[in-house]
Coordinates of C-alpha atoms and ligand atoms in Angstrom, one line a residue:
M842 CA 40.1 103.6 120.3
H843 CA 41.1 102.3 124.1
A844 CA 42.5 98.5 124.0
D845 CA 43.3 96.3 126.3
L846 CA 46.1 94.4 124.4
V847 CA 48.1 96.2 121.7
V848 CA 50.4 94.3 119.8
V849 CA 53.1 97.2 117.8
A850 CA 54.7 95.2 114.7
N851 CA 57.1 97.3 111.6
R852 CA 54.4 95.7 109.1
L853 CA 50.9 95.5 109.7
P854 CA 49.3 91.3 108.9
V855 CA 47.9 93.3 106.0
D856 CA 49.1 94.8 102.9
R857 CA 48.1 97.7 100.7
V858 CA 47.8 96.4 97.3
E859 CA 47.1 98.1 93.9
L860 CA 44.4 95.7 91.8
A861 CA 44.7 95.1 87.8
D862 CA 41.4 98.6 87.9
G863 CA 43.6 100.7 89.7
T864 CA 41.8 100.5 92.7
R865 CA 43.3 100.0 96.2
T866 CA 42.8 97.6 98.8
W867 CA 43.9 95.4 101.6
R868 CA 44.8 91.8 101.3
R869 CA 46.5 89.5 104.1
S870 CA 49.9 88.2 103.9
P871 CA 49.5 85.1 105.0
G872 CA 53.1 85.0 107.5
G873 CA 53.0 83.0 110.8
L874 CA 52.4 86.1 113.3
V875 CA 49.2 86.3 112.2
S876 CA 47.8 83.3 113.1
A877 CA 50.0 83.4 116.5
L878 CA 48.2 86.3 117.4
E879 CA 44.8 86.9 115.7
P880 CA 43.3 84.6 118.8
V881 CA 44.4 86.4 121.3
L882 CA 44.0 89.8 120.2
R883 CA 40.3 88.7 119.2
A884 CA 39.8 87.7 122.7
N885 CA 40.8 90.5 124.2
D886 CA 39.2 93.1 121.8
G887 CA 43.1 94.5 121.2
V888 CA 44.6 96.3 118.4
W889 CA 47.3 96.4 116.2
I890 CA 49.5 99.3 115.1
G891 CA 52.1 98.7 112.2
W892 CA 53.2 99.9 108.1
P893 CA 51.2 98.7 105.3
G894 CA 53.7 98.9 103.3
G895 CA 54.4 102.2 100.8
T896 CA 54.0 106.4 101.4
E897 CA 50.4 106.4 101.2
T898 CA 49.8 109.1 103.7
G899 CA 46.1 109.3 105.8
L900 CA 45.1 106.1 105.4
E901 CA 41.9 105.6 108.7
P902 CA 41.8 102.7 111.1
F903 CA 40.1 99.9 110.6
D904 CA 39.0 96.2 110.9
D905 CA 39.7 93.1 108.6
D906 CA 38.0 89.9 109.4
G907 CA 37.2 91.3 112.9
L908 CA 40.8 92.5 114.1
H909 CA 41.6 96.3 115.1
L910 CA 44.0 97.2 112.8
L911 CA 45.7 100.7 112.7
P912 CA 48.2 102.5 109.9
M913 CA 51.4 104.2 110.3
S914 CA 52.6 105.7 107.1
M915 CA 56.5 106.0 106.4
S916 CA 57.9 109.5 104.5
A917 CA 60.3 108.1 101.2
Q918 CA 62.7 109.3 103.8
E919 CA 61.7 107.3 106.9
I920 CA 61.2 104.0 104.7
E921 CA 65.4 104.9 103.5
E922 CA 66.2 105.8 106.9
H923 CA 64.2 103.6 109.2
Y924 CA 63.4 100.5 106.9
E925 CA 66.1 99.9 104.4
G926 CA 68.9 101.3 106.2
F927 CA 69.1 101.0 110.1
S928 CA 66.8 98.2 110.1
N929 CA 68.3 95.6 107.5
G930 CA 71.3 97.8 106.2
T931 CA 72.6 97.9 109.6
L932 CA 70.7 95.2 111.7
W933 CA 69.8 92.3 110.6
P934 CA 72.9 91.8 108.6
L935 CA 74.8 92.6 112.5
Y936 CA 72.7 90.3 114.2
H937 CA 73.0 87.7 111.3
D938 CA 76.6 87.3 112.1
L939 CA 78.1 89.5 109.9
V940 CA 76.6 87.7 107.2
A941 CA 76.8 90.5 105.0
K942 CA 78.7 93.5 105.9
P943 CA 76.8 96.5 108.2
E944 CA 77.6 99.8 107.6
F945 CA 76.6 102.4 110.3
H946 CA 75.8 105.2 109.2
R947 CA 74.2 108.4 112.0
E948 CA 71.5 109.8 109.1
W949 CA 69.7 106.1 109.4
W950 CA 70.4 105.7 113.2
N951 CA 68.2 109.1 113.7
G952 CA 65.4 107.5 111.4
Y953 CA 65.0 104.5 113.3
R954 CA 65.1 106.2 116.2
S955 CA 62.0 109.0 114.5
V956 CA 59.8 106.2 113.4
N957 CA 60.6 104.3 116.8
Q958 CA 59.0 107.7 118.9
R959 CA 56.0 107.4 116.5
F960 CA 55.7 104.2 116.9
A961 CA 55.1 104.5 120.8
E962 CA 53.5 107.7 120.7
K963 CA 50.3 106.0 119.0
C964 CA 50.7 102.8 121.9
A965 CA 50.5 105.3 124.1
E966 CA 47.2 106.9 122.8
V967 CA 45.2 104.0 122.1
A968 CA 46.4 101.2 125.3
A969 CA 44.1 101.8 128.1
E970 CA 44.7 102.1 131.6
G971 CA 47.0 99.1 132.7
A972 CA 47.0 97.8 128.7
T973 CA 49.6 95.1 127.4
V974 CA 51.8 96.2 125.2
W975 CA 54.2 93.8 122.8
V976 CA 56.4 94.8 120.8
Q977 CA 57.6 93.3 117.8
D978 CA 61.3 92.5 116.3
Y979 CA 63.9 94.8 116.2
Q980 CA 62.4 97.4 114.0
L981 CA 61.6 98.2 117.2
Q982 CA 63.8 97.6 119.9
L983 CA 63.5 101.5 121.2
V984 CA 59.9 101.1 121.5
P985 CA 60.0 99.8 125.3
Q986 CA 61.3 102.8 126.9
M987 CA 60.0 105.2 125.0
L988 CA 56.6 104.1 125.7
R989 CA 56.8 103.5 129.7
E990 CA 58.6 106.5 129.3
L991 CA 55.2 108.0 128.2
R992 CA 53.0 105.4 130.2
P993 CA 54.7 103.5 133.1
D994 CA 51.0 102.1 134.3
L995 CA 51.7 99.0 131.0
R996 CA 52.7 95.5 131.3
I997 CA 55.1 95.5 127.9
G998 CA 56.4 92.9 126.6
F999 CA 58.9 92.7 123.7
Y1000 CA 59.9 89.1 120.7
L1001 CA 63.2 89.6 118.2
H1002 CA 62.3 87.5 115.8
I1003 CA 65.8 87.3 114.7
P1004 CA 68.9 85.8 116.2
F1005 CA 70.3 87.8 119.1
P1006 CA 74.6 88.1 118.6
P1007 CA 76.9 87.6 120.6
A1008 CA 78.4 90.3 122.9
E1009 CA 81.4 90.4 120.7
L1010 CA 79.6 91.2 117.5
F1011 CA 76.9 93.3 118.8
Q1012 CA 79.6 96.4 120.8
Q1013 CA 80.1 97.2 116.8
L1014 CA 77.4 99.0 116.3
P1015 CA 78.1 102.5 117.9
W1016 CA 74.8 103.0 119.5
R1017 CA 74.9 99.5 121.1
R1018 CA 73.9 100.9 125.1
Q1019 CA 70.5 103.0 123.7
L1020 CA 69.6 99.5 121.9
L1021 CA 70.4 97.8 125.2
E1022 CA 68.6 100.9 127.1
G1023 CA 65.3 100.6 124.8
L1024 CA 64.7 97.3 125.5
L1025 CA 65.5 97.1 129.1
G1026 CA 62.5 98.9 129.0
A1027 CA 59.9 96.1 129.0
D1028 CA 59.5 93.5 131.8
L1029 CA 59.8 90.0 129.4
V1030 CA 62.2 90.1 126.7
G1031 CA 61.9 87.6 124.5
F1032 CA 63.9 86.1 121.6
Q1033 CA 64.2 82.5 120.2
L1034 CA 66.6 81.0 121.6
P1035 CA 67.6 80.4 125.4
G1036 CA 71.2 81.7 123.7
A1037 CA 70.0 84.4 122.4
A1038 CA 68.2 85.6 126.1
Q1039 CA 72.3 84.9 127.6
N1040 CA 74.3 87.0 125.1
F1041 CA 71.6 90.2 125.5
I1042 CA 71.8 89.8 129.5
R1043 CA 75.8 89.1 129.8
L1044 CA 75.4 92.6 127.2
V1045 CA 73.4 94.6 129.8
R1046 CA 76.0 93.9 132.2
Q1047 CA 79.1 94.5 130.2
R1048 CA 77.6 97.7 128.8
V1049 CA 74.9 98.7 130.8
G1050 CA 76.3 98.0 134.1
H1051 CA 73.2 97.0 135.6
K1052 CA 72.9 93.9 137.9
T1053 CA 71.7 90.6 136.1
H1054 CA 71.2 87.5 137.9
R1055 CA 70.0 84.3 135.7
D1056 CA 67.5 86.0 133.4
L1057 CA 67.2 89.1 135.5
V1058 CA 68.0 92.5 135.0
Y1059 CA 67.8 94.9 138.0
L1060 CA 67.7 98.4 137.5
P1061 CA 68.3 101.5 139.3
D1062 CA 64.2 102.3 139.7
G1063 CA 63.4 98.6 141.2
R1064 CA 61.9 97.2 138.4
T1065 CA 63.6 93.3 137.0
V1066 CA 63.1 92.8 133.2
R1067 CA 63.2 88.9 132.3
A1068 CA 64.9 88.0 128.8
A1069 CA 64.2 84.7 127.9
A1070 CA 63.5 82.2 125.2
F1071 CA 60.3 81.3 123.6
P1072 CA 60.9 79.4 120.6
I1073 CA 58.4 81.0 118.0
S1074 CA 56.4 78.7 115.5
I1075 CA 53.4 77.9 112.6
D1076 CA 49.7 76.9 112.8
F1077 CA 50.2 73.9 112.5
A1078 CA 46.3 72.4 112.5
G1079 CA 45.7 74.8 109.7
F1080 CA 49.3 73.6 107.5
E1081 CA 48.1 70.1 108.2
E1082 CA 44.5 70.9 106.9
L1083 CA 45.3 72.2 104.1
A1084 CA 48.0 69.3 103.4
H1085 CA 44.7 67.2 103.6
R1086 CA 42.7 68.8 101.1
E1087 CA 41.3 67.3 98.0
S1088 CA 42.7 70.2 96.2
V1089 CA 45.7 69.8 97.7
N1090 CA 47.1 67.3 96.5
A1091 CA 45.8 67.2 93.1
R1092 CA 47.6 70.6 92.6
A1093 CA 51.0 68.0 94.4
K1094 CA 50.4 65.8 91.3
E1095 CA 50.6 68.6 88.8
I1096 CA 53.8 69.5 89.8
R1097 CA 55.6 66.6 89.8
E1098 CA 54.0 66.1 86.1
Q1099 CA 54.7 68.6 85.0
L1100 CA 59.0 68.9 86.3
G1101 CA 58.6 65.4 84.8
N1102 CA 57.8 62.7 87.4
P1103 CA 61.4 62.8 88.7
R1104 CA 62.0 60.2 90.8
K1105 CA 63.5 62.3 93.5
I1106 CA 62.1 66.5 93.8
F1107 CA 64.5 68.9 96.2
L1108 CA 62.9 72.0 97.4
G1109 CA 63.8 75.0 98.6
V1110 CA 61.8 77.8 99.6
D1111 CA 63.0 81.3 101.0
R1112 CA 63.2 84.7 100.8
L1113 CA 65.4 86.0 98.7
D1114 CA 67.7 86.8 101.5
Y1115 CA 71.4 86.7 101.2
T1116 CA 70.8 85.0 105.4
K1117 CA 69.2 81.7 103.4
G1118 CA 72.6 79.7 101.7
I1119 CA 70.3 79.5 98.9
Y1120 CA 74.1 80.1 96.1
A1121 CA 75.7 77.1 98.6
R1122 CA 73.0 74.8 98.2
L1123 CA 71.9 74.7 94.3
R1124 CA 76.4 74.8 93.9
S1125 CA 76.2 71.9 96.3
F1126 CA 72.8 69.9 94.0
G1127 CA 74.6 71.0 90.8
E1128 CA 77.4 68.9 91.8
L1129 CA 76.1 66.0 92.7
L1130 CA 74.4 65.5 88.9
R1131 CA 78.3 66.8 88.1
D1132 CA 79.9 64.1 90.2
A1133 CA 76.4 61.5 88.5
H1134 CA 75.4 60.3 91.7
F1135 CA 72.6 61.2 90.1
D1136 CA 70.7 63.3 86.5
V1137 CA 68.3 65.7 85.5
D1138 CA 65.9 62.6 85.4
D1139 CA 66.4 61.3 88.9
A1140 CA 65.9 64.7 90.6
V1141 CA 65.3 68.5 90.2
F1142 CA 66.0 71.4 92.3
V1143 CA 63.1 73.8 92.6
Q1144 CA 63.6 76.7 94.1
V1145 CA 61.4 79.4 95.3
A1146 CA 62.8 82.8 96.3
V1147 CA 60.3 85.1 97.2
P1148 CA 61.2 89.4 96.6
S1149 CA 62.2 90.9 99.3
R1150 CA 63.5 93.9 99.9
E1151 CA 64.9 95.0 96.3
R1152 CA 65.4 98.1 96.8
V1153 CA 68.9 97.0 99.7
E1154 CA 72.0 96.8 97.2
Q1155 CA 73.1 93.1 99.0
Y1156 CA 69.8 91.8 97.7
R1157 CA 69.9 93.2 94.5
V1158 CA 73.8 91.6 94.5
L1159 CA 72.5 88.7 96.0
R1160 CA 70.0 88.1 92.8
D1161 CA 72.5 88.6 90.6
E1162 CA 74.8 86.3 91.9
I1163 CA 71.5 83.6 91.5
D1164 CA 70.3 84.1 88.9
R1165 CA 73.8 84.0 86.8
L1166 CA 73.8 80.6 88.7
V1167 CA 71.0 79.2 87.9
G1168 CA 71.6 80.1 84.2
R1169 CA 75.1 78.4 85.1
L1170 CA 73.9 75.3 85.8
N1171 CA 70.8 74.6 83.6
G1172 CA 73.1 75.6 80.4
D1173 CA 75.5 72.8 82.0
L1174 CA 73.7 70.5 83.2
G1175 CA 70.0 70.8 81.5
R1176 CA 68.3 69.3 79.2
I1177 CA 65.6 69.7 76.4
G1178 CA 62.6 70.1 78.6
R1179 CA 64.3 69.0 81.8
P1180 CA 66.4 72.0 83.5
A1181 CA 68.4 71.2 87.0
I1182 CA 67.0 74.1 88.7
S1183 CA 63.6 75.1 88.6
Y1184 CA 63.8 78.9 89.6
L1185 CA 60.2 80.4 90.8
H1186 CA 61.5 84.8 91.6
S1187 CA 57.7 84.8 92.9
S1188 CA 55.4 84.6 96.3
F1189 CA 52.5 81.9 96.5
P1190 CA 49.5 81.3 98.2
R1191 CA 49.1 79.3 101.0
E1192 CA 47.8 76.8 99.7
E1193 CA 50.1 76.2 96.6
M1194 CA 53.1 76.2 99.5
A1195 CA 50.8 73.6 100.5
A1196 CA 51.4 71.4 96.8
L1197 CA 55.0 72.2 96.9
Y1198 CA 55.7 70.9 100.3
R1199 CA 53.4 67.9 99.4
A1200 CA 54.5 66.7 95.9
A1201 CA 59.0 67.7 97.9
D1202 CA 60.9 63.8 98.5
I1203 CA 63.6 66.6 100.3
M1204 CA 64.0 70.1 101.7
V1205 CA 66.1 71.6 101.8
V1206 CA 67.4 74.7 104.8
T1207 CA 70.4 75.9 104.7
P1208 CA 70.3 79.8 106.4
Y1209 CA 73.7 80.8 106.8
R1210 CA 72.1 81.9 110.3
D1211 CA 69.0 82.6 110.8
G1212 CA 66.4 83.6 114.3
M1213 CA 64.0 80.0 113.7
N1214 CA 62.6 79.4 109.6
L1215 CA 59.3 78.2 110.0
V1216 CA 59.7 76.6 105.9
A1217 CA 61.2 74.0 108.2
K1218 CA 58.0 73.5 110.4
E1219 CA 55.9 73.8 107.4
Y1220 CA 57.2 71.0 105.4
V1221 CA 57.2 68.4 108.9
A1222 CA 53.3 70.1 109.9
C1223 CA 52.4 69.4 105.2
R1224 CA 54.1 65.6 105.9
Y1225 CA 50.9 63.4 107.9
E1226 CA 52.3 60.2 106.1
D1227 CA 55.5 61.0 107.3
D1228 CA 57.4 61.0 104.6
G1229 CA 59.7 63.1 102.7
A1230 CA 63.5 63.9 104.7
L1231 CA 63.8 67.9 105.9
V1232 CA 68.1 68.8 105.5
L1233 CA 68.5 70.8 108.2
S1234 CA 71.3 74.3 108.7
E1235 CA 72.6 73.5 112.4
F1236 CA 72.5 77.4 112.1
A1237 CA 69.1 77.3 111.8
G1238 CA 67.3 78.0 115.4
A1239 CA 64.4 74.7 114.3
A1240 CA 67.8 73.1 114.4
E1241 CA 67.2 72.9 119.0
E1242 CA 63.5 71.3 117.9
L1243 CA 64.7 69.2 114.7
R1244 CA 66.9 67.2 115.9
Q1245 CA 65.8 64.3 113.8
A1246 CA 66.4 66.3 110.3
W1247 CA 69.9 65.5 108.2
L1248 CA 71.7 68.6 110.0
V1249 CA 74.4 70.4 108.2
N1250 CA 77.1 72.4 108.9
P1251 CA 75.9 75.0 105.6
Y1252 CA 80.1 76.5 104.7
D1253 CA 81.0 72.6 104.2
M1254 CA 79.7 72.1 101.1
N1255 CA 81.3 68.6 101.3
G1256 CA 79.2 68.0 104.2
M1257 CA 75.9 69.3 102.2
K1258 CA 76.5 67.4 99.5
A1259 CA 77.1 63.9 102.4
A1260 CA 73.6 65.1 102.7
L1261 CA 71.7 66.0 100.4
L1262 CA 72.6 62.5 99.2
E1263 CA 72.0 61.0 102.3
A1264 CA 68.1 62.6 102.3
Y1265 CA 68.3 61.4 98.2
K1266 CA 68.9 57.7 99.7
A1267 CA 66.9 57.3 102.1
D1268 CA 65.0 54.0 102.4
Q1269 CA 61.1 54.5 103.8
R1270 CA 61.7 53.1 107.8
E1271 CA 64.6 55.8 108.2
L1272 CA 62.4 58.6 106.2
T1273 CA 59.7 57.5 108.8
R1274 CA 61.4 57.5 111.8
R1275 CA 62.9 60.8 111.8
M1276 CA 59.0 62.9 110.2
R1277 CA 57.0 61.1 112.8
A1278 CA 59.6 62.7 115.7
M1279 CA 60.0 65.6 114.0
R1280 CA 56.5 65.8 113.4
K1281 CA 55.4 65.0 117.3
T1282 CA 57.2 68.1 118.3
V1283 CA 56.0 70.7 115.9
S1284 CA 53.1 69.2 117.1
T1285 CA 52.5 69.7 120.3
N1286 CA 55.1 72.8 119.7
D1287 CA 52.7 74.9 118.0
V1288 CA 52.3 78.9 117.2
R1289 CA 49.1 79.4 119.8
H1290 CA 52.0 77.0 122.3
W1291 CA 54.0 79.7 122.0
A1292 CA 51.9 83.6 122.0
D1293 CA 50.0 81.2 125.2
T1294 CA 53.8 80.8 127.0
F1295 CA 55.2 84.2 126.5
L1296 CA 52.0 86.3 126.9
A1297 CA 51.4 84.0 130.1
E1298 CA 54.8 84.8 131.9
L1299 CA 54.3 88.9 130.6
A1300 CA 50.9 88.3 133.0
R1301 CA 52.9 86.4 135.6
I1302 CA 54.9 88.9 135.5
P1303 CA 54.8 91.0 139.0
A1304 CA 55.0 94.1 138.1
D1305 CA 52.9 96.6 139.5
H1306 CA 51.4 98.2 136.6
G1307 CA 49.7 96.6 134.4
K1308 CA 46.4 93.4 134.2
P1309 CA 47.2 90.6 132.5
V1310 CA 45.4 90.0 129.3
K1311 CA 42.5 86.8 129.4
P1312 CA 43.8 83.7 127.9
A1313 CA 42.3 82.9 124.2
K1314 CA 39.8 80.1 124.1
R1315 CA 40.7 77.3 123.2
S1316 CA 38.6 76.5 119.6
Ligands
G6P550 C1 61.3 88.5 108.4 C2 61.5 89.5 109.6 C3 59.9 89.9 110.4 C4 60.2 90.8 109.0 C5 60.1 89.5 107.4 C6 60.3 90.5 106.1 O1 60.8 87.4 108.8 O2 62.0 88.4 111.0 O3 60.0 91.7 111.4 O4 58.7 90.7 108.6 O5 61.7 89.1 107.8 O6 61.1 91.5 105.8 P1 60.4 92.7 105.6 O7 61.4 93.1 105.4 O8 59.4 92.2 104.4 O9 59.5 93.0 106.5

């Protein structure tokens, strides 16, 4: 297999799952990245390299719905050191403003390096002469440089889906220079926000000593690297289509009834992650009930917490904390058949998510730090009647685009309570004014726009290597 476009991510767009009868199969993962990259992968007959989860070995390349997928296995030790350890115990908290304390372990770093090397070698093996390789996210920051060493003919792009921290935090990392040099193997390094790109450029100047000018880095070998923002988005049309379906709206109605037809439904949807601010948001809602701004007949908070990284210690601690808080709030504030919080520790298919978005009057997205937050954009896409309120943290990347949301500082409990209450009381005109503007933004800057812009920019970079990829056909 020699492909002109190679996408490499820690995860494949499908997960390996075991059915009830014990047989194993593949399930399409619901993530936005698949719908973003699918059209351009098809147009270029591209291949996707990634880990399917678990420790199964000997998995062969295969096609899924016309996409060429190349599974990379990981041993139990690699999962522990590279995935749970360095990626999610070191980099994840470090890149999210130290919301939790990052741990620095030399064995984790070694595991990260060797998995990155293996991924780079696989890319080098399958990429055609002059191909484009697009490396995704913080788990693979060394791949660009490792790959360039093996295959200088390639055009290499890198995109970071999470925040990139300011120098003051990043420089705690014992391997800071190696990571920066890893990223500099790319021709184009993409971030969610301009501030992140600036952080990167500044660090490269200070820590690696390369000359920089605006968004360009000049390397001693004559190559230039560009660092810029490409805010990611969602498949707006796809979500809107789902939201219009009769079955989805019937399900939304059913959800309301099952919740006892409260006047207002608040909704939170997150991976169960300590960056998401779930605890503070539920406490704020609880205090509004306690202070009698409304009662459990008026309002309920539905919190969907998608299980995530369950073997990592900080995630276990968080789960216990949320379990306890929900129990306490329901015990103190609920009545028979009327809990204050309806808590679901589970993941749901896209149809069910769309029904929840249709049912919810107030969407509450309050991370302490978030690269973008696609849930906020999905909610907006589903509100085709220009109604529904969005309460959004200032510290989510999405806040730079969704200015008409009720913007909150998630560390400020009183501020958050005030915003939740305002959103609860807002009249139709106010809701329409805000939602209409936000829908316009998200529909224009959808995920196709994101992928097309990044790849067009990568193709434009004056490089003496690599041929540009074809843009996806517009449907
Ligand atoms: C974030 C990261 C992704 C990651 C996803 C799910 O969105 O940016 O790279 O795949 O979380 O996390 P997981 O650890 O399950 O892959």
